[in-house]
Amino acid sequence: MKRLIIVTGSSRGIGRSIALELNRIYDRESAFLLLARDLDSLESVKNQMVIDSEAKNQIHLVQIDFSAQYEMTDYFSILKNTFTSTQVEKFREVIAIYNHGTLEFGSVSLIAQENLRQKFETNLFSIWSFLSALNLFIPATLTPKQTHVNISSGYANEPVANWSGHCCARSARDMLFKCFALEQPGFKILNYEPGIVYTDMLKQACQFSTDYKGIKLFKKNRIEFHLKYSKEGYNNGKFTKPEDTARKLVEIIRGNTFATGSKIKF
């Protein structure tokens, strides 16, 4: 296999669609590593990928809880136990999509009373550790052609009341990848904002917004997001489908014209 493709949080939603789209485009001589908590859903994604690629890609699954406070060495071991040194030496390209994450709601004071470490473990620290492990496992000297994509959020740059946990973690993720871009100028590093997408996370956000009677109208990049869309918007097709934003991201990766360290919005 000449290409390694990694997608975290790939059992459902945006991550699942990204894995399927990458497999559809790179349907020969690619080794996939899919990581998520739900093994049954991962198996379902794998089965579809095998059909789409006519079994010409290798697909590896790892069931993992990214909130479990793994160290960088633990992620390095996962990589080492999945791929032999001979396989790694044959990779001519690496594409890694860092998609996993959760939503955290509550006031600044409420969030501080809970387990901050666990919340930020999933949304920031695990990504930092996994990125570091991958950079050591397959350094630029071995495979210089690498693309690393952080699935970002519009709230990485916009403060929202009762969303401090989400806003802070996403902002830090964006900055992490910007710094990584400066450290690895030969890589292509991207923060990708997927838009407002039909996912379980969106359901959660809409429900929370309804619970605190959110009636604000946010204007983000010409997109009007009414927080009462939990009833109207979600049911009436006002948001982006996971497969559409996944297709757009893969087009961006293949086009390879973006400036490393930049942010692109759907």
mmCIF file of N, CA and C in Angstrom, residues 202-203 205-211 225-235 239:
data_model
loop_
_atom_site.group_PDB
_atom_site.id
_atom_site.type_symbol
_atom_site.label_atom_id
_atom_site.label_comp_id
_atom_site.label_asym_id
_atom_site.label_seq_id
_atom_site.Cartn_x
_atom_site.Cartn_y
_atom_site.Cartn_z
ATOM 1 N N LEU A 202 -25.420 18.026 16.108
ATOM 2 C CA LEU A 202 -26.331 19.122 15.801
ATOM 3 C C LEU A 202 -27.654 18.939 16.540
ATOM 4 N N LYS A 203 -28.130 17.715 16.602
ATOM 5 C CA LYS A 203 -29.344 17.444 17.370
ATOM 6 C C LYS A 203 -29.170 17.898 18.814
ATOM 7 N N ALA A 205 -27.074 20.156 19.967
ATOM 8 C CA ALA A 205 -26.981 21.609 20.032
ATOM 9 C C ALA A 205 -28.360 22.253 19.910
ATOM 10 N N CYS A 206 -29.167 21.736 18.993
ATOM 11 C CA CYS A 206 -30.509 22.284 18.809
ATOM 12 C C CYS A 206 -31.362 22.071 20.052
ATOM 13 N N GLN A 207 -31.241 20.897 20.661
ATOM 14 C CA GLN A 207 -32.018 20.618 21.860
ATOM 15 C C GLN A 207 -31.596 21.529 22.997
ATOM 16 N N PHE A 208 -30.289 21.721 23.157
ATOM 17 C CA PHE A 208 -29.793 22.601 24.215
ATOM 18 C C PHE A 208 -30.266 24.030 23.979
ATOM 19 N N SER A 209 -30.225 24.466 22.735
ATOM 20 C CA SER A 209 -30.647 25.818 22.407
ATOM 21 C C SER A 209 -32.122 26.017 22.730
ATOM 22 N N THR A 210 -32.928 24.997 22.467
ATOM 23 C CA THR A 210 -34.346 25.076 22.775
ATOM 24 C C THR A 210 -34.558 25.110 24.281
ATOM 25 N N ASP A 211 -33.764 24.332 24.998
ATOM 26 C CA ASP A 211 -33.913 24.252 26.448
ATOM 27 C C ASP A 211 -33.713 25.602 27.126
ATOM 28 N N PHE A 225 -28.341 31.121 11.327
ATOM 29 C CA PHE A 225 -28.605 29.916 12.110
ATOM 30 C C PHE A 225 -29.525 30.290 13.266
ATOM 31 N N HIS A 226 -30.807 30.015 13.126
ATOM 32 C CA HIS A 226 -31.752 30.318 14.180
ATOM 33 C C HIS A 226 -31.724 29.171 15.178
ATOM 34 N N LEU A 227 -31.548 29.498 16.448
ATOM 35 C CA LEU A 227 -31.401 28.452 17.442
ATOM 36 C C LEU A 227 -32.696 27.683 17.711
ATOM 37 N N LYS A 228 -33.798 28.101 17.115
ATOM 38 C CA LYS A 228 -35.030 27.334 17.258
ATOM 39 C C LYS A 228 -35.198 26.353 16.105
ATOM 40 N N TYR A 229 -34.095 26.144 15.352
ATOM 41 C CA TYR A 229 -34.135 25.200 14.240
ATOM 42 C C TYR A 229 -34.257 23.756 14.719
ATOM 43 N N SER A 230 -34.264 23.537 16.019
ATOM 44 C CA SER A 230 -34.412 22.172 16.512
ATOM 45 C C SER A 230 -35.696 21.538 15.974
ATOM 46 N N LYS A 231 -36.695 22.385 15.688
ATOM 47 C CA LYS A 231 -37.940 21.875 15.129
ATOM 48 C C LYS A 231 -38.050 22.162 13.635
ATOM 49 N N GLU A 232 -37.765 23.437 13.269
ATOM 50 C CA GLU A 232 -37.965 23.809 11.866
ATOM 51 C C GLU A 232 -36.810 23.372 10.963
ATOM 52 N N GLY A 233 -35.621 23.872 11.285
ATOM 53 C CA GLY A 233 -34.484 23.665 10.394
ATOM 54 C C GLY A 233 -34.069 22.225 10.247
ATOM 55 N N TYR A 234 -33.993 21.504 11.346
ATOM 56 C CA TYR A 234 -33.497 20.134 11.266
ATOM 57 C C TYR A 234 -34.433 19.261 10.444
ATOM 58 N N ASN A 235 -35.712 19.538 10.542
ATOM 59 C CA ASN A 235 -36.691 18.712 9.837
ATOM 60 C C ASN A 235 -36.982 19.185 8.421
ATOM 61 N N PHE A 239 -29.913 22.485 6.690
ATOM 62 C CA PHE A 239 -28.513 22.304 7.040
ATOM 63 C C PHE A 239 -27.776 21.468 6.001
#
